[in-house]
PDB file of N, CA, C and O in Angstrom:
ATOM      1  N   PRO A 163      30.800  -3.844 -18.646  1.00 48.00           N
ATOM      2  CA  PRO A 163      29.488  -3.416 -18.169  1.00 48.00           C
ATOM      3  C   PRO A 163      28.484  -3.395 -19.312  1.00 48.00           C
ATOM      4  O   PRO A 163      28.852  -3.258 -20.462  1.00 48.00           O
ATOM      5  N   MET A 164      27.240  -3.528 -18.971  1.00 49.00           N
ATOM      6  CA  MET A 164      26.159  -3.394 -19.933  1.00 49.00           C
ATOM      7  C   MET A 164      25.713  -1.948 -19.903  1.00 49.00           C
ATOM      8  O   MET A 164      26.025  -1.213 -18.981  1.00 49.00           O
ATOM      9  N   ILE A 165      24.961  -1.545 -20.899  1.00 54.00           N
ATOM     10  CA  ILE A 165      24.501  -0.164 -20.973  1.00 54.00           C
ATOM     11  C   ILE A 165      22.983  -0.151 -21.061  1.00 54.00           C
ATOM     12  O   ILE A 165      22.394  -0.894 -21.824  1.00 54.00           O
ATOM     13  N   LEU A 166      22.349   0.682 -20.258  1.00 57.00           N
ATOM     14  CA  LEU A 166      20.923   0.927 -20.363  1.00 57.00           C
ATOM     15  C   LEU A 166      20.745   2.290 -20.983  1.00 57.00           C
ATOM     16  O   LEU A 166      21.437   3.241 -20.611  1.00 57.00           O
ATOM     17  N   THR A 167      19.831   2.401 -21.932  1.00 61.00           N
ATOM     18  CA  THR A 167      19.503   3.714 -22.471  1.00 61.00           C
ATOM     19  C   THR A 167      18.163   4.141 -21.915  1.00 61.00           C
ATOM     20  O   THR A 167      17.245   3.341 -21.799  1.00 61.00           O
ATOM     21  N   LEU A 168      18.073   5.381 -21.548  1.00 60.00           N
ATOM     22  CA  LEU A 168      16.824   5.969 -21.094  1.00 60.00           C
ATOM     23  C   LEU A 168      16.446   7.015 -22.116  1.00 60.00           C
ATOM     24  O   LEU A 168      17.238   7.887 -22.432  1.00 60.00           O
ATOM     25  N   GLY A 169      15.262   6.923 -22.654  1.00 57.00           N
ATOM     26  CA  GLY A 169      14.868   7.869 -23.684  1.00 57.00           C
ATOM     27  C   GLY A 169      13.526   8.500 -23.377  1.00 57.00           C
ATOM     28  O   GLY A 169      12.766   8.023 -22.554  1.00 57.00           O
ATOM     29  N   ARG A 170      13.234   9.565 -24.070  1.00 55.00           N
ATOM     30  CA  ARG A 170      11.974  10.302 -23.982  1.00 55.00           C
ATOM     31  C   ARG A 170      11.637  10.712 -22.559  1.00 55.00           C
ATOM     32  O   ARG A 170      10.510  10.611 -22.121  1.00 55.00           O
ATOM     33  N   MET A 171      12.624  11.171 -21.845  1.00 54.00           N
ATOM     34  CA  MET A 171      12.372  11.673 -20.492  1.00 54.00           C
ATOM     35  C   MET A 171      11.832  13.084 -20.622  1.00 54.00           C
ATOM     36  O   MET A 171      12.407  13.896 -21.340  1.00 54.00           O
ATOM     37  N   ASP A 172      10.727  13.384 -19.966  1.00 58.00           N
ATOM     38  CA  ASP A 172      10.284  14.767 -19.979  1.00 58.00           C
ATOM     39  C   ASP A 172      10.758  15.458 -18.704  1.00 58.00           C
ATOM     40  O   ASP A 172      11.334  14.840 -17.833  1.00 58.00           O
ATOM     41  N   PHE A 173      10.546  16.747 -18.619  1.00 52.00           N
ATOM     42  CA  PHE A 173      11.116  17.542 -17.537  1.00 52.00           C
ATOM     43  C   PHE A 173      10.716  17.034 -16.162  1.00 52.00           C
ATOM     44  O   PHE A 173      11.509  17.067 -15.230  1.00 52.00           O
ATOM     45  N   THR A 174       9.484  16.524 -16.000  1.00 57.00           N
ATOM     46  CA  THR A 174       9.084  16.051 -14.675  1.00 57.00           C
ATOM     47  C   THR A 174       9.943  14.886 -14.235  1.00 57.00           C
ATOM     48  O   THR A 174      10.229  14.737 -13.053  1.00 57.00           O
ATOM     49  N   ALA A 175      10.383  14.058 -15.180  1.00 52.00           N
ATOM     50  CA  ALA A 175      11.253  12.939 -14.826  1.00 52.00           C
ATOM     51  C   ALA A 175      12.653  13.417 -14.472  1.00 52.00           C
ATOM     52  O   ALA A 175      13.313  12.830 -13.624  1.00 52.00           O
ATOM     53  N   THR A 176      13.127  14.469 -15.102  1.00 55.00           N
ATOM     54  CA  THR A 176      14.492  14.933 -14.854  1.00 55.00           C
ATOM     55  C   THR A 176      14.600  15.842 -13.634  1.00 55.00           C
ATOM     56  O   THR A 176      15.701  16.189 -13.234  1.00 55.00           O
ATOM     57  N   ALA A 177      13.480  16.208 -13.023  1.00 65.00           N
ATOM     58  CA  ALA A 177      13.507  17.076 -11.848  1.00 65.00           C
ATOM     59  C   ALA A 177      13.932  16.326 -10.590  1.00 65.00           C
ATOM     60  O   ALA A 177      14.212  16.929  -9.568  1.00 65.00           O
ATOM     61  N   THR A 178      14.011  14.997 -10.661  1.00 74.00           N
ATOM     62  CA  THR A 178      14.386  14.157  -9.527  1.00 74.00           C
ATOM     63  C   THR A 178      15.727  13.490  -9.821  1.00 74.00           C
ATOM     64  O   THR A 178      15.938  13.030 -10.928  1.00 74.00           O
ATOM     65  N   PRO A 179      16.630  13.415  -8.854  1.00 85.00           N
ATOM     66  CA  PRO A 179      17.914  12.741  -9.084  1.00 85.00           C
ATOM     67  C   PRO A 179      17.735  11.214  -9.096  1.00 85.00           C
ATOM     68  O   PRO A 179      18.089  10.506  -8.147  1.00 85.00           O
ATOM     69  N   LEU A 180      17.170  10.700 -10.184  1.00 85.00           N
ATOM     70  CA  LEU A 180      16.798   9.286 -10.276  1.00 85.00           C
ATOM     71  C   LEU A 180      17.965   8.331 -10.112  1.00 85.00           C
ATOM     72  O   LEU A 180      17.838   7.304  -9.445  1.00 85.00           O
ATOM     73  N   ILE A 181      19.093   8.636 -10.721  1.00 90.00           N
ATOM     74  CA  ILE A 181      20.229   7.721 -10.669  1.00 90.00           C
ATOM     75  C   ILE A 181      20.788   7.662  -9.250  1.00 90.00           C
ATOM     76  O   ILE A 181      21.128   6.589  -8.740  1.00 90.00           O
ATOM     77  N   ALA A 182      20.842   8.795  -8.576  1.00 92.00           N
ATOM     78  CA  ALA A 182      21.291   8.819  -7.180  1.00 92.00           C
ATOM     79  C   ALA A 182      20.321   8.049  -6.294  1.00 92.00           C
ATOM     80  O   ALA A 182      20.747   7.271  -5.430  1.00 92.00           O
ATOM     81  N   HIS A 183      19.024   8.237  -6.505  1.00 92.00           N
ATOM     82  CA  HIS A 183      18.030   7.494  -5.716  1.00 92.00           C
ATOM     83  C   HIS A 183      18.150   5.993  -5.964  1.00 92.00           C
ATOM     84  O   HIS A 183      18.058   5.197  -5.026  1.00 92.00           O
ATOM     85  N   MET A 184      18.340   5.606  -7.223  1.00 93.00           N
ATOM     86  CA  MET A 184      18.487   4.190  -7.556  1.00 93.00           C
ATOM     87  C   MET A 184      19.707   3.598  -6.845  1.00 93.00           C
ATOM     88  O   MET A 184      19.640   2.494  -6.301  1.00 93.00           O
ATOM     89  N   ALA A 185      20.801   4.338  -6.821  1.00 94.00           N
ATOM     90  CA  ALA A 185      22.019   3.854  -6.165  1.00 94.00           C
ATOM     91  C   ALA A 185      21.783   3.633  -4.673  1.00 94.00           C
ATOM     92  O   ALA A 185      22.178   2.610  -4.116  1.00 94.00           O
ATOM     93  N   VAL A 186      21.116   4.582  -4.033  1.00 96.00           N
ATOM     94  CA  VAL A 186      20.877   4.491  -2.600  1.00 96.00           C
ATOM     95  C   VAL A 186      19.821   3.432  -2.279  1.00 96.00           C
ATOM     96  O   VAL A 186      20.027   2.577  -1.417  1.00 96.00           O
ATOM     97  N   GLU A 187      18.696   3.478  -2.991  1.00 95.00           N
ATOM     98  CA  GLU A 187      17.581   2.577  -2.672  1.00 95.00           C
ATOM     99  C   GLU A 187      17.821   1.133  -3.100  1.00 95.00           C
ATOM    100  O   GLU A 187      17.392   0.212  -2.416  1.00 95.00           O
ATOM    101  N   LYS A 188      18.488   0.934  -4.237  1.00 95.00           N
ATOM    102  CA  LYS A 188      18.640  -0.410  -4.794  1.00 95.00           C
ATOM    103  C   LYS A 188      20.072  -0.922  -4.773  1.00 95.00           C
ATOM    104  O   LYS A 188      20.332  -2.064  -5.123  1.00 95.00           O
ATOM    105  N   GLY A 189      21.033  -0.067  -4.409  1.00 95.00           N
ATOM    106  CA  GLY A 189      22.423  -0.491  -4.365  1.00 95.00           C
ATOM    107  C   GLY A 189      23.034  -0.748  -5.728  1.00 95.00           C
ATOM    108  O   GLY A 189      23.982  -1.512  -5.852  1.00 95.00           O
ATOM    109  N   VAL A 190      22.507  -0.093  -6.762  1.00 93.00           N
ATOM    110  CA  VAL A 190      23.007  -0.276  -8.128  1.00 93.00           C
ATOM    111  C   VAL A 190      24.067   0.779  -8.417  1.00 93.00           C
ATOM    112  O   VAL A 190      23.821   1.972  -8.268  1.00 93.00           O
ATOM    113  N   GLU A 191      25.236   0.319  -8.846  1.00 91.00           N
ATOM    114  CA  GLU A 191      26.304   1.234  -9.250  1.00 91.00           C
ATOM    115  C   GLU A 191      26.118   1.544 -10.727  1.00 91.00           C
ATOM    116  O   GLU A 191      26.048   0.633 -11.549  1.00 91.00           O
ATOM    117  N   ALA A 192      26.025   2.811 -11.077  1.00 91.00           N
ATOM    118  CA  ALA A 192      25.821   3.195 -12.476  1.00 91.00           C
ATOM    119  C   ALA A 192      26.674   4.407 -12.814  1.00 91.00           C
ATOM    120  O   ALA A 192      26.764   5.348 -12.036  1.00 91.00           O
ATOM    121  N   ASN A 193      27.309   4.355 -13.972  1.00 90.00           N
ATOM    122  CA  ASN A 193      28.039   5.502 -14.504  1.00 90.00           C
ATOM    123  C   ASN A 193      27.187   6.142 -15.589  1.00 90.00           C
ATOM    124  O   ASN A 193      26.637   5.440 -16.438  1.00 90.00           O
ATOM    125  N   ILE A 194      27.076   7.463 -15.567  1.00 88.00           N
ATOM    126  CA  ILE A 194      26.395   8.163 -16.651  1.00 88.00           C
ATOM    127  C   ILE A 194      27.419   8.325 -17.758  1.00 88.00           C
ATOM    128  O   ILE A 194      28.357   9.104 -17.655  1.00 88.00           O
ATOM    129  N   VAL A 195      27.247   7.533 -18.822  1.00 87.00           N
ATOM    130  CA  VAL A 195      28.180   7.522 -19.945  1.00 87.00           C
ATOM    131  C   VAL A 195      27.910   8.713 -20.859  1.00 87.00           C
ATOM    132  O   VAL A 195      28.824   9.321 -21.405  1.00 87.00           O
ATOM    133  N   TYR A 196      26.630   9.049 -21.029  1.00 87.00           N
ATOM    134  CA  TYR A 196      26.228  10.140 -21.910  1.00 87.00           C
ATOM    135  C   TYR A 196      24.858  10.633 -21.470  1.00 87.00           C
ATOM    136  O   TYR A 196      24.022   9.829 -21.050  1.00 87.00           O
ATOM    137  N   ALA A 197      24.616  11.919 -21.563  1.00 85.00           N
ATOM    138  CA  ALA A 197      23.291  12.476 -21.285  1.00 85.00           C
ATOM    139  C   ALA A 197      23.097  13.726 -22.133  1.00 85.00           C
ATOM    140  O   ALA A 197      24.050  14.461 -22.405  1.00 85.00           O
ATOM    141  N   SER A 198      21.869  13.942 -22.574  1.00 85.00           N
ATOM    142  CA  SER A 198      21.556  15.094 -23.407  1.00 85.00           C
ATOM    143  C   SER A 198      20.098  15.482 -23.200  1.00 85.00           C
ATOM    144  O   SER A 198      19.242  14.614 -23.008  1.00 85.00           O
ATOM    145  N   THR A 199      19.814  16.770 -23.224  1.00 81.00           N
ATOM    146  CA  THR A 199      18.434  17.247 -23.164  1.00 81.00           C
ATOM    147  C   THR A 199      18.187  18.228 -24.296  1.00 81.00           C
ATOM    148  O   THR A 199      19.122  18.842 -24.827  1.00 81.00           O
ATOM    149  N   LYS A 200      16.916  18.365 -24.660  1.00 82.00           N
ATOM    150  CA  LYS A 200      16.532  19.263 -25.743  1.00 82.00           C
ATOM    151  C   LYS A 200      15.138  19.791 -25.469  1.00 82.00           C
ATOM    152  O   LYS A 200      14.258  19.038 -25.060  1.00 82.00           O
ATOM    153  N   SER A 201      14.942  21.088 -25.688  1.00 79.00           N
ATOM    154  CA  SER A 201      13.619  21.694 -25.534  1.00 79.00           C
ATOM    155  C   SER A 201      12.866  21.606 -26.844  1.00 79.00           C
ATOM    156  O   SER A 201      13.377  21.986 -27.895  1.00 79.00           O
ATOM    157  N   ILE A 202      11.653  21.081 -26.756  1.00 81.00           N
ATOM    158  CA  ILE A 202      10.764  21.024 -27.913  1.00 81.00           C
ATOM    159  C   ILE A 202       9.439  21.625 -27.449  1.00 81.00           C
ATOM    160  O   ILE A 202       8.746  21.044 -26.613  1.00 81.00           O
ATOM    161  N   GLY A 203       9.122  22.790 -27.988  1.00 81.00           N
ATOM    162  CA  GLY A 203       7.938  23.495 -27.507  1.00 81.00           C
ATOM    163  C   GLY A 203       8.142  23.879 -26.057  1.00 81.00           C
ATOM    164  O   GLY A 203       9.164  24.442 -25.692  1.00 81.00           O
ATOM    165  N   ASP A 204       7.184  23.533 -25.221  1.00 74.00           N
ATOM    166  CA  ASP A 204       7.284  23.876 -23.805  1.00 74.00           C
ATOM    167  C   ASP A 204       7.755  22.705 -22.947  1.00 74.00           C
ATOM    168  O   ASP A 204       7.680  22.749 -21.730  1.00 74.00           O
ATOM    169  N   LYS A 205       8.273  21.649 -23.587  1.00 74.00           N
ATOM    170  CA  LYS A 205       8.746  20.476 -22.847  1.00 74.00           C
ATOM    171  C   LYS A 205      10.231  20.268 -23.074  1.00 74.00           C
ATOM    172  O   LYS A 205      10.780  20.650 -24.096  1.00 74.00           O
ATOM    173  N   VAL A 206      10.871  19.647 -22.095  1.00 73.00           N
ATOM    174  CA  VAL A 206      12.280  19.290 -22.200  1.00 73.00           C
ATOM    175  C   VAL A 206      12.363  17.782 -22.282  1.00 73.00           C
ATOM    176  O   VAL A 206      11.820  17.070 -21.435  1.00 73.00           O
ATOM    177  N   TYR A 207      13.014  17.277 -23.331  1.00 77.00           N
ATOM    178  CA  TYR A 207      13.191  15.848 -23.531  1.00 77.00           C
ATOM    179  C   TYR A 207      14.668  15.519 -23.457  1.00 77.00           C
ATOM    180  O   TYR A 207      15.510  16.383 -23.665  1.00 77.00           O
ATOM    181  N   GLY A 208      14.985  14.269 -23.194  1.00 79.00           N
ATOM    182  CA  GLY A 208      16.387  13.910 -23.130  1.00 79.00           C
ATOM    183  C   GLY A 208      16.617  12.428 -23.235  1.00 79.00           C
ATOM    184  O   GLY A 208      15.681  11.629 -23.306  1.00 79.00           O
ATOM    185  N   SER A 209      17.880  12.090 -23.269  1.00 81.00           N
ATOM    186  CA  SER A 209      18.275  10.689 -23.269  1.00 81.00           C
ATOM    187  C   SER A 209      19.527  10.546 -22.420  1.00 81.00           C
ATOM    188  O   SER A 209      20.247  11.519 -22.188  1.00 81.00           O
ATOM    189  N   MET A 210      19.756   9.320 -21.972  1.00 84.00           N
ATOM    190  CA  MET A 210      20.898   9.058 -21.105  1.00 84.00           C
ATOM    191  C   MET A 210      21.372   7.630 -21.332  1.00 84.00           C
ATOM    192  O   MET A 210      20.564   6.723 -21.529  1.00 84.00           O
ATOM    193  N   LEU A 211      22.673   7.454 -21.341  1.00 85.00           N
ATOM    194  CA  LEU A 211      23.267   6.125 -21.372  1.00 85.00           C
ATOM    195  C   LEU A 211      23.904   5.866 -20.018  1.00 85.00           C
ATOM    196  O   LEU A 211      24.681   6.686 -19.525  1.00 85.00           O
ATOM    197  N   LEU A 212      23.559   4.732 -19.433  1.00 87.00           N
ATOM    198  CA  LEU A 212      24.136   4.351 -18.146  1.00 87.00           C
ATOM    199  C   LEU A 212      24.997   3.118 -18.320  1.00 87.00           C
ATOM    200  O   LEU A 212      24.565   2.149 -18.946  1.00 87.00           O
ATOM    201  N   GLY A 213      26.193   3.138 -17.782  1.00 87.00           N
ATOM    202  CA  GLY A 213      27.037   1.954 -17.724  1.00 87.00           C
ATOM    203  C   GLY A 213      26.821   1.286 -16.378  1.00 87.00           C
ATOM    204  O   GLY A 213      26.991   1.912 -15.339  1.00 87.00           O
ATOM    205  N   ILE A 214      26.406   0.008 -16.416  1.00 88.00           N
ATOM    206  CA  ILE A 214      26.091  -0.717 -15.187  1.00 88.00           C
ATOM    207  C   ILE A 214      26.853  -2.033 -15.190  1.00 88.00           C
ATOM    208  O   ILE A 214      26.815  -2.767 -16.188  1.00 88.00           O
ATOM    209  N   PRO A 215      27.541  -2.367 -14.103  1.00 84.00           N
ATOM    210  CA  PRO A 215      28.277  -3.631 -14.051  1.00 84.00           C
ATOM    211  C   PRO A 215      27.345  -4.821 -14.295  1.00 84.00           C
ATOM    212  O   PRO A 215      26.213  -4.845 -13.803  1.00 84.00           O
ATOM    213  N   ASP A 216      27.834  -5.786 -15.038  1.00 79.00           N
ATOM    214  CA  ASP A 216      27.049  -6.979 -15.384  1.00 79.00           C
ATOM    215  C   ASP A 216      27.251  -8.042 -14.305  1.00 79.00           C
ATOM    216  O   ASP A 216      27.878  -9.069 -14.527  1.00 79.00           O
ATOM    217  N   ARG A 217      26.729  -7.760 -13.104  1.00 80.00           N
ATOM    218  CA  ARG A 217      26.872  -8.709 -11.999  1.00 80.00           C
ATOM    219  C   ARG A 217      25.691  -8.567 -11.041  1.00 80.00           C
ATOM    220  O   ARG A 217      25.060  -7.512 -10.947  1.00 80.00           O
ATOM    221  N   ASP A 218      25.411  -9.640 -10.353  1.00 79.00           N
ATOM    222  CA  ASP A 218      24.407  -9.650  -9.288  1.00 79.00           C
ATOM    223  C   ASP A 218      23.065  -9.045  -9.709  1.00 79.00           C
ATOM    224  O   ASP A 218      22.423  -8.340  -8.936  1.00 79.00           O
ATOM    225  N   ASP A 219      22.641  -9.278 -10.942  1.00 89.00           N
ATOM    226  CA  ASP A 219      21.350  -8.775 -11.431  1.00 89.00           C
ATOM    227  C   ASP A 219      21.255  -7.249 -11.420  1.00 89.00           C
ATOM    228  O   ASP A 219      20.159  -6.693 -11.396  1.00 89.00           O
ATOM    229  N   GLN A 220      22.382  -6.542 -11.410  1.00 91.00           N
ATOM    230  CA  GLN A 220      22.371  -5.079 -11.363  1.00 91.00           C
ATOM    231  C   GLN A 220      21.588  -4.472 -12.522  1.00 91.00           C
ATOM    232  O   GLN A 220      20.843  -3.509 -12.327  1.00 91.00           O
ATOM    233  N   ILE A 221      21.745  -5.035 -13.719  1.00 88.00           N
ATOM    234  CA  ILE A 221      21.059  -4.487 -14.893  1.00 88.00           C
ATOM    235  C   ILE A 221      19.555  -4.696 -14.778  1.00 88.00           C
ATOM    236  O   ILE A 221      18.767  -3.783 -15.040  1.00 88.00           O
ATOM    237  N   ARG A 222      19.156  -5.890 -14.375  1.00 89.00           N
ATOM    238  CA  ARG A 222      17.723  -6.167 -14.225  1.00 89.00           C
ATOM    239  C   ARG A 222      17.114  -5.267 -13.158  1.00 89.00           C
ATOM    240  O   ARG A 222      16.045  -4.687 -13.345  1.00 89.00           O
ATOM    241  N   ILE A 223      17.805  -5.111 -12.038  1.00 93.00           N
ATOM    242  CA  ILE A 223      17.309  -4.273 -10.950  1.00 93.00           C
ATOM    243  C   ILE A 223      17.169  -2.822 -11.420  1.00 93.00           C
ATOM    244  O   ILE A 223      16.151  -2.168 -11.173  1.00 93.00           O
ATOM    245  N   ALA A 224      18.181  -2.314 -12.118  1.00 91.00           N
ATOM    246  CA  ALA A 224      18.132  -0.941 -12.625  1.00 91.00           C
ATOM    247  C   ALA A 224      17.007  -0.779 -13.631  1.00 91.00           C
ATOM    248  O   ALA A 224      16.260   0.210 -13.590  1.00 91.00           O
ATOM    249  N   GLY A 225      16.885  -1.722 -14.557  1.00 89.00           N
ATOM    250  CA  GLY A 225      15.829  -1.647 -15.562  1.00 89.00           C
ATOM    251  C   GLY A 225      14.450  -1.656 -14.935  1.00 89.00           C
ATOM    252  O   GLY A 225      13.576  -0.866 -15.319  1.00 89.00           O
ATOM    253  N   ASP A 226      14.240  -2.532 -13.965  1.00 92.00           N
ATOM    254  CA  ASP A 226      12.954  -2.595 -13.265  1.00 92.00           C
ATOM    255  C   ASP A 226      12.661  -1.286 -12.534  1.00 92.00           C
ATOM    256  O   ASP A 226      11.560  -0.753 -12.598  1.00 92.00           O
ATOM    257  N   TYR A 227      13.660  -0.778 -11.837  1.00 92.00           N
ATOM    258  CA  TYR A 227      13.490   0.452 -11.063  1.00 92.00           C
ATOM    259  C   TYR A 227      13.130   1.624 -11.977  1.00 92.00           C
ATOM    260  O   TYR A 227      12.156   2.333 -11.741  1.00 92.00           O
ATOM    261  N   LEU A 228      13.913   1.815 -13.036  1.00 88.00           N
ATOM    262  CA  LEU A 228      13.720   2.978 -13.902  1.00 88.00           C
ATOM    263  C   LEU A 228      12.493   2.856 -14.801  1.00 88.00           C
ATOM    264  O   LEU A 228      11.879   3.858 -15.139  1.00 88.00           O
ATOM    265  N   SER A 229      12.115   1.636 -15.171  1.00 86.00           N
ATOM    266  CA  SER A 229      10.954   1.485 -16.049  1.00 86.00           C
ATOM    267  C   SER A 229       9.640   1.775 -15.328  1.00 86.00           C
ATOM    268  O   SER A 229       8.619   1.983 -15.974  1.00 86.00           O
ATOM    269  N   HIS A 230       9.670   1.822 -14.006  1.00 87.00           N
ATOM    270  CA  HIS A 230       8.467   2.154 -13.251  1.00 87.00           C
ATOM    271  C   HIS A 230       8.320   3.660 -13.007  1.00 87.00           C
ATOM    272  O   HIS A 230       7.371   4.086 -12.361  1.00 87.00           O
ATOM    273  N   VAL A 231       9.249   4.443 -13.529  1.00 82.00           N
ATOM    274  CA  VAL A 231       9.162   5.901 -13.415  1.00 82.00           C
ATOM    275  C   VAL A 231       8.395   6.421 -14.631  1.00 82.00           C
ATOM    276  O   VAL A 231       8.691   6.050 -15.764  1.00 82.00           O
ATOM    277  N   ALA A 232       7.405   7.264 -14.394  1.00 77.00           N
ATOM    278  CA  ALA A 232       6.588   7.811 -15.479  1.00 77.00           C
ATOM    279  C   ALA A 232       7.447   8.562 -16.494  1.00 77.00           C
ATOM    280  O   ALA A 232       8.413   9.230 -16.129  1.00 77.00           O
ATOM    281  N   ASN A 233       7.106   8.421 -17.750  1.00 77.00           N
ATOM    282  CA  ASN A 233       7.716   9.150 -18.862  1.00 77.00           C
ATOM    283  C   ASN A 233       9.160   8.756 -19.155  1.00 77.00           C
ATOM    284  O   ASN A 233       9.907   9.529 -19.747  1.00 77.00           O
ATOM    285  N   ILE A 234       9.564   7.559 -18.739  1.00 80.00           N
ATOM    286  CA  ILE A 234      10.899   7.070 -19.057  1.00 80.00           C
ATOM    287  C   ILE A 234      10.773   5.733 -19.779  1.00 80.00           C
ATOM    288  O   ILE A 234      10.023   4.862 -19.367  1.00 80.00           O
ATOM    289  N   VAL A 235      11.517   5.614 -20.864  1.00 80.00           N
ATOM    290  CA  VAL A 235      11.591   4.376 -21.622  1.00 80.00           C
ATOM    291  C   VAL A 235      12.977   3.799 -21.399  1.00 80.00           C
ATOM    292  O   VAL A 235      13.976   4.503 -21.549  1.00 80.00           O
ATOM    293  N   VAL A 236      13.071   2.532 -21.024  1.00 84.00           N
ATOM    294  CA  VAL A 236      14.346   1.889 -20.730  1.00 84.00           C
ATOM    295  C   VAL A 236      14.611   0.794 -21.770  1.00 84.00           C
ATOM    296  O   VAL A 236      13.728   0.015 -22.096  1.00 84.00           O
ATOM    297  N   GLU A 237      15.841   0.763 -22.276  1.00 82.00           N
ATOM    298  CA  GLU A 237      16.245  -0.267 -23.235  1.00 82.00           C
ATOM    299  C   GLU A 237      17.652  -0.729 -22.889  1.00 82.00           C
ATOM    300  O   GLU A 237      18.534   0.097 -22.635  1.00 82.00           O
ATOM    301  N   GLU A 238      17.865  -2.037 -22.884  1.00 80.00           N
ATOM    302  CA  GLU A 238      19.192  -2.588 -22.629  1.00 80.00           C
ATOM    303  C   GLU A 238      19.952  -2.676 -23.942  1.00 80.00           C
ATOM    304  O   GLU A 238      19.435  -3.160 -24.941  1.00 80.00           O
ATOM    305  N   VAL A 239      21.177  -2.182 -23.937  1.00 76.00           N
ATOM    306  CA  VAL A 239      22.044  -2.254 -25.111  1.00 76.00           C
ATOM    307  C   VAL A 239      23.268  -3.057 -24.737  1.00 76.00           C
ATOM    308  O   VAL A 239      23.933  -2.766 -23.745  1.00 76.00           O
ATOM    309  N   HIS A 240      23.568  -4.082 -25.519  1.00 69.00           N
ATOM    310  CA  HIS A 240      24.743  -4.899 -25.238  1.00 69.00           C
ATOM    311  C   HIS A 240      25.987  -4.191 -25.756  1.00 69.00           C
ATOM    312  O   HIS A 240      25.948  -3.504 -26.771  1.00 69.00           O
ATOM    313  N   ARG A 241      27.069  -4.383 -25.071  1.00 62.00           N
ATOM    314  CA  ARG A 241      28.304  -3.666 -25.367  1.00 62.00           C
ATOM    315  C   ARG A 241      28.734  -3.797 -26.822  1.00 62.00           C
ATOM    316  O   ARG A 241      29.218  -2.843 -27.424  1.00 62.00           O
ATOM    317  N   ASP A 242      28.551  -4.969 -27.445  1.00 64.00           N
ATOM    318  CA  ASP A 242      28.979  -5.145 -28.829  1.00 64.00           C
ATOM    319  C   ASP A 242      28.104  -4.393 -29.814  1.00 64.00           C
ATOM    320  O   ASP A 242      28.457  -4.223 -30.967  1.00 64.00           O
ATOM    321  N   ALA A 243      26.958  -3.853 -29.355  1.00 53.00           N
ATOM    322  CA  ALA A 243      26.070  -3.084 -30.220  1.00 53.00           C
ATOM    323  C   ALA A 243      26.373  -1.593 -30.160  1.00 53.00           C
ATOM    324  O   ALA A 243      25.837  -0.818 -30.919  1.00 53.00           O
ATOM    325  N   VAL A 244      27.236  -1.179 -29.246  1.00 51.00           N
ATOM    326  CA  VAL A 244      27.533   0.236 -29.058  1.00 51.00           C
ATOM    327  C   VAL A 244      28.689   0.641 -29.938  1.00 51.00           C
ATOM    328  O   VAL A 244      29.644  -0.008 -30.108  1.00 51.00           O
TER     329      VAL A 244
END
């Protein structure tokens, strides 16, 4: 599987079950490999690694879906870079 990293999520982005919505709306299977949040001042920031099967454009679909959510940065990481 390929891995997508989501970074700089603020609390408004984490208040919605984005990965569950993506699975239902787009049919993308994703495993949460790692997730972390941290409070800085009055905001909560976090990052997440998603494992997504490298088939049927699943990575592209997930990246497109998540990159259109406010306050989320999406980056594709290839397995050999992890």
